[in-house]
Coordinates of C-alpha atoms and ligand atoms in Angstrom, one line a residue:
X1 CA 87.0 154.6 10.0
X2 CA 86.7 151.9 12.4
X3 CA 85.5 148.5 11.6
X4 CA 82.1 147.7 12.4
X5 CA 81.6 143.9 13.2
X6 CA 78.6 141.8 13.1
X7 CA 79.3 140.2 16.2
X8 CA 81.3 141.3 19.1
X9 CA 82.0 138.4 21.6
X10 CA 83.4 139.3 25.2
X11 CA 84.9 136.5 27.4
X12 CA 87.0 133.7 25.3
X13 CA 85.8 131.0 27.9
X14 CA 84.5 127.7 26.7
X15 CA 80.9 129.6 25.8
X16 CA 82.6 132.6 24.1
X17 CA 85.1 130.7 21.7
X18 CA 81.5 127.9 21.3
X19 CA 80.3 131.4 20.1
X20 CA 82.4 132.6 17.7
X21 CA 83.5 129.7 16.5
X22 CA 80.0 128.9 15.2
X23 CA 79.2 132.5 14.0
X24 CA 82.6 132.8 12.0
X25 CA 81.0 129.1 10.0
X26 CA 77.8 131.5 9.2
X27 CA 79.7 134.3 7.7
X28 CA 79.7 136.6 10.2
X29 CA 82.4 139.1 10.6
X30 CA 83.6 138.3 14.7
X31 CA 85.8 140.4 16.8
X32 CA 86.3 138.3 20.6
X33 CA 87.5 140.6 23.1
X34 CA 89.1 138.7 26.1
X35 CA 91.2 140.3 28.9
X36 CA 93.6 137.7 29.7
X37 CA 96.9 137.0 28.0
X38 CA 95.7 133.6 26.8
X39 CA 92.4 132.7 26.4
X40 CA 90.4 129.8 27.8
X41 CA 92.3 129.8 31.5
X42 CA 89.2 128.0 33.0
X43 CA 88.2 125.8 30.5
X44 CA 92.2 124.1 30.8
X45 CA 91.9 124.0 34.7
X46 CA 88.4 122.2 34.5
X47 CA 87.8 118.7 36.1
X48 CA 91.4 118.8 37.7
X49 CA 92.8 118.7 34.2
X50 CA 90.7 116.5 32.9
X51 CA 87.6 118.6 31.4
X52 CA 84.4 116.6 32.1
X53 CA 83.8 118.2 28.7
X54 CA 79.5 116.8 29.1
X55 CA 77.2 114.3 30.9
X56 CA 76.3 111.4 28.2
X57 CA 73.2 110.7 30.1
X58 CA 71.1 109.7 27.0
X59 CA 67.7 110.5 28.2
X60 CA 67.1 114.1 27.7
X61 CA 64.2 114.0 30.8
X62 CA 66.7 113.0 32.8
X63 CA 70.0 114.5 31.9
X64 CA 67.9 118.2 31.8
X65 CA 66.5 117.2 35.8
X66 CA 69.6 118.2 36.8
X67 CA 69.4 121.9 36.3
X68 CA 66.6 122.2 38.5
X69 CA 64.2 125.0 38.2
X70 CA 65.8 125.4 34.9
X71 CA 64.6 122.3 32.9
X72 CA 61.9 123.9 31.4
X73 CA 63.8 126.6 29.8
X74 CA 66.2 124.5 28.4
X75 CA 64.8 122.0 26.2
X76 CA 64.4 124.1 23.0
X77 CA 68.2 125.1 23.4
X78 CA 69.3 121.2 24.1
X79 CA 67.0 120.2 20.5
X80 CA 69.1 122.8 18.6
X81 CA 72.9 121.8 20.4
X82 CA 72.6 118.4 22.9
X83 CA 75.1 116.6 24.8
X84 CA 75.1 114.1 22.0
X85 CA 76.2 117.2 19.8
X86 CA 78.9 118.1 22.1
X87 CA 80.0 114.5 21.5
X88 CA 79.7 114.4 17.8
X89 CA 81.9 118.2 17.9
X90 CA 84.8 117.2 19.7
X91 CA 85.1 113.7 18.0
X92 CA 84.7 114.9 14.6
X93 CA 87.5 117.7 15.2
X94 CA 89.8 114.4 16.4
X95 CA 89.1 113.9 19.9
X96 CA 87.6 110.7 20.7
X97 CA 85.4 111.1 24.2
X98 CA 84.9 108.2 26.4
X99 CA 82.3 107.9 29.0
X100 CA 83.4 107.3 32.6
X101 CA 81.4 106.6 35.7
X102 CA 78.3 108.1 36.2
X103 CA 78.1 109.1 32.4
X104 CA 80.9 111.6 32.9
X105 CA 82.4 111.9 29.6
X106 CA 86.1 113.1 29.4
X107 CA 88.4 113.5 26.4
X108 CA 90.0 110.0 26.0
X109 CA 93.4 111.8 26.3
X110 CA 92.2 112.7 29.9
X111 CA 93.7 116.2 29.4
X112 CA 91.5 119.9 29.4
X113 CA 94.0 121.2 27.1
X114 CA 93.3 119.0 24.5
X115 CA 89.7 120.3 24.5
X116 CA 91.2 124.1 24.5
X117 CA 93.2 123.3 21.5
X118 CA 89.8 122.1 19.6
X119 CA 88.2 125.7 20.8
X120 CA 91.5 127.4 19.9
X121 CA 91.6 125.3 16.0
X122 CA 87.5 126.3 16.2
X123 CA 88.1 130.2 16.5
X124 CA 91.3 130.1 14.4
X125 CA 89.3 131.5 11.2
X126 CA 89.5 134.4 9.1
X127 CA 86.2 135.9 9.6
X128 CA 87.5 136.1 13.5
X129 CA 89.8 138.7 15.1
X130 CA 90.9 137.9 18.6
X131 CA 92.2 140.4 21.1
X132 CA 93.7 139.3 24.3
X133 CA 94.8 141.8 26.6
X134 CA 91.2 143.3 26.0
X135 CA 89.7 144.1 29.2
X136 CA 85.9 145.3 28.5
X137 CA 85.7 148.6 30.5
X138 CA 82.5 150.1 29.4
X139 CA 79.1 149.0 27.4
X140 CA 77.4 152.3 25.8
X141 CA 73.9 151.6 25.2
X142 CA 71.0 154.6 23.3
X143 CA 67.6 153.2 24.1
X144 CA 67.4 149.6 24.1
X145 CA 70.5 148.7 21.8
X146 CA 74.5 148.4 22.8
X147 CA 75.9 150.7 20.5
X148 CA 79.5 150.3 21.6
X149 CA 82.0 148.2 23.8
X150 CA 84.6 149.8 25.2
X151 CA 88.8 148.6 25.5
X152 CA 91.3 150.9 27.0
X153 CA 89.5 154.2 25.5
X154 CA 89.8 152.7 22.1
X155 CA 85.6 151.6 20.8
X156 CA 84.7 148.5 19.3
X157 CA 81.3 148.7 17.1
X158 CA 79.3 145.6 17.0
X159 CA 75.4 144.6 15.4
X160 CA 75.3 142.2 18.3
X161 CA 77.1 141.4 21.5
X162 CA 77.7 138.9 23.1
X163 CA 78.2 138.4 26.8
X164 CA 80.5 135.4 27.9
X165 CA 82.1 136.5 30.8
X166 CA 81.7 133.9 33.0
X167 CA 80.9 133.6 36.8
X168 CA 82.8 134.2 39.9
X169 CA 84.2 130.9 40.7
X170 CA 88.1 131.3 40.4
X171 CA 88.7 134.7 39.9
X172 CA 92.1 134.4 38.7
X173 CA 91.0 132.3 35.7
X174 CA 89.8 135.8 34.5
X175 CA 86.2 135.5 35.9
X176 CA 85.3 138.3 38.0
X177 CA 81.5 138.9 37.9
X178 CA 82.0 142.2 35.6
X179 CA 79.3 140.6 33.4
X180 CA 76.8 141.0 36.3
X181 CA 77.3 144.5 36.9
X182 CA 77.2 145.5 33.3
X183 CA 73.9 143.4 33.7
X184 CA 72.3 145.0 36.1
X185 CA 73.0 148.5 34.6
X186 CA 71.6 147.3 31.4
X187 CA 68.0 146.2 33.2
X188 CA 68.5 142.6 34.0
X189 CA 67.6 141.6 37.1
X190 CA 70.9 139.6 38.7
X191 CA 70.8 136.8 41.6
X192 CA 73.1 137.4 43.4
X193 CA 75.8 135.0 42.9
X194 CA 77.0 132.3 46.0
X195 CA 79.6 129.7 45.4
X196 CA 77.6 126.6 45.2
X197 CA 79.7 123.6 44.0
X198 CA 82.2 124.4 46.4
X199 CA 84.4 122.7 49.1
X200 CA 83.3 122.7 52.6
X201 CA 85.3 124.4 55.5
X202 CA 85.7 122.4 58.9
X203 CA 87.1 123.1 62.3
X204 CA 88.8 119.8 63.0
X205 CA 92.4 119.7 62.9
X206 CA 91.9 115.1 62.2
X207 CA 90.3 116.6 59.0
X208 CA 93.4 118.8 57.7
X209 CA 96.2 116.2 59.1
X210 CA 94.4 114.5 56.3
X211 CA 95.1 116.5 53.5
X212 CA 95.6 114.4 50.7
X213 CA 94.4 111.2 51.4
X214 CA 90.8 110.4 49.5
X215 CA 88.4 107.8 50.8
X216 CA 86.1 106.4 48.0
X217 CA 83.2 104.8 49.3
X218 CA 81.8 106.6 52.5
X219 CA 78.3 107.9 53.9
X220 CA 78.5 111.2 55.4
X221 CA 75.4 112.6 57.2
X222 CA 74.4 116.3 57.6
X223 CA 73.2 117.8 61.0
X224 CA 72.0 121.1 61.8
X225 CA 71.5 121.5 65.6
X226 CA 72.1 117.7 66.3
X227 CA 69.4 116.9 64.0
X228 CA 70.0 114.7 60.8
X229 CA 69.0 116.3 57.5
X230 CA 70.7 114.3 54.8
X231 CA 73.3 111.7 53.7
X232 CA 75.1 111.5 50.4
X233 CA 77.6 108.1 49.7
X234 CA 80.3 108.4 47.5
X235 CA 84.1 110.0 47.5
X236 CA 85.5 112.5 49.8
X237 CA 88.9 114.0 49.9
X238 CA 90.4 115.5 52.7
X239 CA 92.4 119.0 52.0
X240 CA 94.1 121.1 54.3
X241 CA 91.0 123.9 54.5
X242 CA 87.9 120.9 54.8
X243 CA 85.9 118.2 53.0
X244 CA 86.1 118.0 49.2
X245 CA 85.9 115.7 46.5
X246 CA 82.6 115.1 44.3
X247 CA 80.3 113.6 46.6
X248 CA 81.3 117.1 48.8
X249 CA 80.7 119.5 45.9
X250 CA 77.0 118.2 45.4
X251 CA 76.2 119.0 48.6
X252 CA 77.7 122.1 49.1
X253 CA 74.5 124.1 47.9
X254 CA 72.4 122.4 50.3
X255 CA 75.1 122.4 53.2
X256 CA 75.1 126.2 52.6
X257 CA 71.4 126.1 53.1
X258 CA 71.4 124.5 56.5
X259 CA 74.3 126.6 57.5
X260 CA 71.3 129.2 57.7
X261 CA 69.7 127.7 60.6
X262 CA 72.0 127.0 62.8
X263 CA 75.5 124.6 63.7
X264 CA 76.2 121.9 60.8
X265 CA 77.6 118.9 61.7
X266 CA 78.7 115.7 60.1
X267 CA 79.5 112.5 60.6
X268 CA 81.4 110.3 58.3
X269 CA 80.8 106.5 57.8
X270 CA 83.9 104.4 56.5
X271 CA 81.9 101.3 56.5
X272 CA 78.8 102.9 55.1
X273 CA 77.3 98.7 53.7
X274 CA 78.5 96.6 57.2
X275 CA 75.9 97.7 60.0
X276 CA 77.6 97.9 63.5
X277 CA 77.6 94.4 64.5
X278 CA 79.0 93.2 61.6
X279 CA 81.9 95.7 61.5
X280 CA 82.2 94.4 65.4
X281 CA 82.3 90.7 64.4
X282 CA 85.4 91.7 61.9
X283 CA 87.2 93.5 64.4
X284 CA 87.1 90.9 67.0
X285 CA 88.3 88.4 64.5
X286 CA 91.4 90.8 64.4
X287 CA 91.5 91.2 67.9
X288 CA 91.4 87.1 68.4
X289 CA 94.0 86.6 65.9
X290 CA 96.3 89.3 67.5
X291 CA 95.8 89.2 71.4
X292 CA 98.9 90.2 72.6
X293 CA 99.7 92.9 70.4
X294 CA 99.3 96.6 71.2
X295 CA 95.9 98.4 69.7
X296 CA 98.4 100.4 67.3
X297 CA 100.1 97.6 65.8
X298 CA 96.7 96.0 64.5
X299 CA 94.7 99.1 63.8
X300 CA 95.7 99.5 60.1
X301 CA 93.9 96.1 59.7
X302 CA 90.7 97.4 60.8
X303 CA 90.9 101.0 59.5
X304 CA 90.9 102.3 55.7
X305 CA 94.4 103.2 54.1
X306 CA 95.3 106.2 55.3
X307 CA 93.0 107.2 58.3
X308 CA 94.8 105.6 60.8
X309 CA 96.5 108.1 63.1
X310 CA 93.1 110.1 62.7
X311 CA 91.3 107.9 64.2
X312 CA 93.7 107.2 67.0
X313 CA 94.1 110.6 67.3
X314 CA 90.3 110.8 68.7
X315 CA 90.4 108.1 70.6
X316 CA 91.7 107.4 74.3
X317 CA 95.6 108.2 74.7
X318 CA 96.1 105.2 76.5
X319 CA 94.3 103.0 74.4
X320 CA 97.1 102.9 71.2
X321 CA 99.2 101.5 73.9
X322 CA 96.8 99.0 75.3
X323 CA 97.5 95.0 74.2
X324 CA 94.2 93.9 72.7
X325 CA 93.3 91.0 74.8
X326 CA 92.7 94.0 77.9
X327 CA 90.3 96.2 75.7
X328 CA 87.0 96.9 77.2
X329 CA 83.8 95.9 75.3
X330 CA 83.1 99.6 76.4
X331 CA 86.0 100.6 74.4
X332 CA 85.5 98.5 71.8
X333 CA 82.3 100.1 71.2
X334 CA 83.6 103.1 71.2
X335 CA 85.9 102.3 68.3
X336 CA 83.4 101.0 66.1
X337 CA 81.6 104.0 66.7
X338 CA 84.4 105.7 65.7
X339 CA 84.8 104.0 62.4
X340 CA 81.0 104.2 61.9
X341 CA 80.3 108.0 62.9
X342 CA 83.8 110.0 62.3
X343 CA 82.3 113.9 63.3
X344 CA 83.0 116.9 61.5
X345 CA 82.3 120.4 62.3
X346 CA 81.0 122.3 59.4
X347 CA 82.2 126.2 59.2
X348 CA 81.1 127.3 55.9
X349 CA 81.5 126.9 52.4
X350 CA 84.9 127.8 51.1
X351 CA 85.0 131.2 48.8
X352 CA 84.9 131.8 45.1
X353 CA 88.6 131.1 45.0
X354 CA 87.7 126.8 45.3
X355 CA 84.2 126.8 43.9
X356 CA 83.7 125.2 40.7
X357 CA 80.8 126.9 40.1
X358 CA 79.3 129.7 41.8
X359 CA 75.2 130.2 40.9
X360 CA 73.4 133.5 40.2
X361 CA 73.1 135.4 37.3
X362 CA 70.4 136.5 34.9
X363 CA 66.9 134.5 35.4
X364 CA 66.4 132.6 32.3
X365 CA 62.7 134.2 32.2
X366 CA 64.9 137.4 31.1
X367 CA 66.2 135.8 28.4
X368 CA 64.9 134.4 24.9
X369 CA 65.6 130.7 25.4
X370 CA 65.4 129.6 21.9
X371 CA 67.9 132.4 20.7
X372 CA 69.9 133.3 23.9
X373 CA 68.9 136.8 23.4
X374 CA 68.0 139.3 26.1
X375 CA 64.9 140.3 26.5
X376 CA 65.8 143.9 27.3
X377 CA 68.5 144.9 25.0
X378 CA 68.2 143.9 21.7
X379 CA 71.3 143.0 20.5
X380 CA 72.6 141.5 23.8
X381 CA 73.0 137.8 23.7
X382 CA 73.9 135.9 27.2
X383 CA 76.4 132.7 27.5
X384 CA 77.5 130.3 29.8
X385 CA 78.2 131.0 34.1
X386 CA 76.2 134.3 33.4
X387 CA 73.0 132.5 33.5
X388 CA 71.6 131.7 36.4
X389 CA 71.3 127.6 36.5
X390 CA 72.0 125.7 39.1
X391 CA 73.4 122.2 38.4
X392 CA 75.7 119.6 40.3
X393 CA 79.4 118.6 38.8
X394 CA 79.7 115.8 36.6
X395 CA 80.0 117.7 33.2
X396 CA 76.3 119.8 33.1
X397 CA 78.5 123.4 33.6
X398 CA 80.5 123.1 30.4
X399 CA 77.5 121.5 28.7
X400 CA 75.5 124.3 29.3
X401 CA 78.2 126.4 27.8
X402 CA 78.3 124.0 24.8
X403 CA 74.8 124.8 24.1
X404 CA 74.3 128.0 24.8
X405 CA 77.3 129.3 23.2
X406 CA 75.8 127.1 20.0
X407 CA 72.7 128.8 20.2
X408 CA 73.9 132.5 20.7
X409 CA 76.4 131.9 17.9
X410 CA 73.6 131.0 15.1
X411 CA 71.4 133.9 16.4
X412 CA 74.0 136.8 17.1
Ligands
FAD1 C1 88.3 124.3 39.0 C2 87.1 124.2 38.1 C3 86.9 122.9 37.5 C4 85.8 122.8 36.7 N1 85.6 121.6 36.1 C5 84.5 121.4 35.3 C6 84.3 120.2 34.6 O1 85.1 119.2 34.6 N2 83.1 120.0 33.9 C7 82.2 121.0 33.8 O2 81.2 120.8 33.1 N3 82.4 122.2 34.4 C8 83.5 122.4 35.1 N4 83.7 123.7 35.7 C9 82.8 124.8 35.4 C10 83.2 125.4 34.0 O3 84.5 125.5 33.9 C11 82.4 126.7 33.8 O4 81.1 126.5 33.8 C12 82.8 127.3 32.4 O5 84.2 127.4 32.2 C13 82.1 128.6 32.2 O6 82.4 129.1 30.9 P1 82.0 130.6 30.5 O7 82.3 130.7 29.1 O8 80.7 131.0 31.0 O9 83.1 131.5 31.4 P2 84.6 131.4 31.6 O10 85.2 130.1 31.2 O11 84.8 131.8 33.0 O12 85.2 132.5 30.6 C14 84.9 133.9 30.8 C15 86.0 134.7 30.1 O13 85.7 136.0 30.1 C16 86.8 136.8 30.3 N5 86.4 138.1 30.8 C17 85.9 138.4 32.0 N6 85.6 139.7 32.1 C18 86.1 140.3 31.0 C19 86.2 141.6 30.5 N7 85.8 142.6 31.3 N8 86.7 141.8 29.3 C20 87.1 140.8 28.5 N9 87.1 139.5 28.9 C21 86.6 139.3 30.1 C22 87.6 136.0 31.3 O14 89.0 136.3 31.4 C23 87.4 134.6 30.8 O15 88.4 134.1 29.9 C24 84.9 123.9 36.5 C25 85.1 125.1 37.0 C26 86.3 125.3 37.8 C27 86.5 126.6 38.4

């Protein structure tokens, strides 16, 4: 006779082990189904290694802003499991979290598997069986129940399910958007998921001789058509496929939006708090105190680390060879311009493969927010990337696992 479990949990990602974890403290018999060899691949790749495990943005109006069209929905699941409670979890299982800038709060080893391990110690009970090398093929439902989950021909029998499969950003991680077809076949209606924090893709070759090389503080402005449409300041990193870096990622979603109406350019500003004349005043102070040299012997003095031969390389050929003392003001001007307006060519938003998070999913209007249970199968509960939520990087994705895997594991 096979064993029939109260709760059967598919996907052992950061909501899934938040899941059973918590269900396994209630008494409830678990069985986690994950199709990987190891489980939480994503969760140790998360903030380059890092894991921005939460935002510690203390005011709950605030913090729940950024999920957008969302907020509403997710107050009554933030009262039951918060940010704070996220906090209070991982310290209390013996790792400290410290708070970095813009409230991003990181394990104070600075390492994702650290936070695995806590999830791994979490689900390590003996209320819980674990099955890697589990892929879900098949959900059986009769009327508006699952009645079965199906492995490799063999059938698992649950009370409840739980869906934690996760998104489509990084596929290899074991995230391959089967949730939203199983989804879709079980009466939810899916958005269609798009990589949204996600790496932009440029045509210029200055951009990917770059690769590597991160400037901190910089404005970069959005065009469509010629037009400006916004500016973001922060960090951006230059990679051999585009722009990246955090500043980038919050705009992908928005980027991807003008990309709609026509050709997206950018410029980027390396002196984004000296206004033109300023920076022009400081770079004939370097030009006075260096007359005779050539233009490419003093440049590194009035160009950040690291974006030297990128500049040059858009400027005049002859210029680099030029002594200073015989530059035009023309081509001074043109150099400040330069440093003030670097332009980019925007192609598109780089693929699943680089996104951190890709959005669509299940409408939280389909879904019991105070429970995490659908609202068209009964004994269907929904975790994590699945949901459709938009929200920027800077710990909100795994906090919105946190919670919601909380939430589903006390209802299940
Ligand atoms: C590179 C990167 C960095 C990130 N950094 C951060 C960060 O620092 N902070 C932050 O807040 N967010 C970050 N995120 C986002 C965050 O990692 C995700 O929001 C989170 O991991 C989603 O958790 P989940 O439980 O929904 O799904 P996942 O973690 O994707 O887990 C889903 C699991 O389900 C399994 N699965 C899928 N299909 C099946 C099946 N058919 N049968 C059985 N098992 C299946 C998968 O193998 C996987 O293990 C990052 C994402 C990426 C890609």
């Amino acid at each position: 006779m096979s064993t029939v479990y109260d709760i059967i949990v598919i996907g052992g990602g950061a909501s899934g082990l938040m899941v059973a974890g918590g269900a396994a403290l209630r008494g409830k018999k678990v069985l986690l189904l994950e199709k990987n060899k190891q489980l939480g691949e994503k969760l140790k790749i998360t903030g380059g290694g890092r894991c921005n495990v939460t935002n510690a943005e203390e005011d709950m109006r605030i913090l729940l802003k950024n999920y957008g069209d969302a907020e509403p929905f997710l107050y009554s699941l933030f009262a039951q499991f918060s940010n704070k409670d996220t906090v209070i979890f991982f310290e209390s299982r013996g790792l400290p979290i410290v708070v970095q800038a813009r409230k991003r709060a990181f394990p104070h080893t600075e390492n994702a598997h650290d936070v695995y391990r806590v999830m791994e110690a979490y689900c390590t009970h003996p209320l819980i069986t674990i099955k890697i090398n589990s892929p879900v093929q098949k959900i059986v439902t009769q009327g508006n129940k699952i009645t079965q989950v199906i492995v490799k021909g063999v059938i698992y029998e649950g009370r409840s399910v739980v869906l934690a499969t996760g998104g489509m950003s990084h596929p290899e991680t074991g995230s391959t958007g089967d949730g939203f077809k199983w989804l879709t076949d079980l009466g939810h209606s899916v958005e269609k998921p798009t990589p949204s924090i996600v790496p932009l893709a440029v045509s210029d070759t200055w951009v990917k001789s770059l690769a590597g090389v991160s400037l901190s503080f910089m404005k970069i402005s959005f065009y469509v058509e010629g037009k400006r449409k916004f500016y973001k300041i922060g960090k951006v990193l230059f990679t051999h496929f585009g722009l990246s870096g955090p500043l980038i990622l919050n705009a992908a979603k928005a980027v991807g939006d003008l990309l709609h109406d026509g050709l997206v350019t950018a410029t980027i500003d390396m002196y984004p708090d000296t206004e033109f004349d300023v920076l022009e005043r400081k770079i004939l102070s370097v030009f006075d105190a260096h007359k005779n040299k050539t233009f490419k012997n003093i440049f590194k003095e009035c160009v950040p680390d690291g974006m030297v031969d990128a500049v040059v390389s858009l400027l005049p050929a002859t210029l680099s060879e030029t002594k200073v003392h015989s530059i035009s003001k023309e081509d001074r001007k043109k150099i400040i311009h330069l440093l003030k307006s670097m332009p980019v060519t925007i192609t598109g938003l780089m693929g699943y493969d680089r996104a951190v998070v890709a959005d669509g999913g299940v409408p939280l209007d389909e879904i019991d927010t105070k429970t995490m249970r659908s609202k068209k199968i009964n004994n269907l509960f929904v975790t994590g990337d699945l949901l459709h939520i938009n929200r920027p990087s800077g710990g909100f994705s795994l906090q919105l696992c946190w919670t919601t895997g909380y939430v589903a594991g006390e209802n299940a």
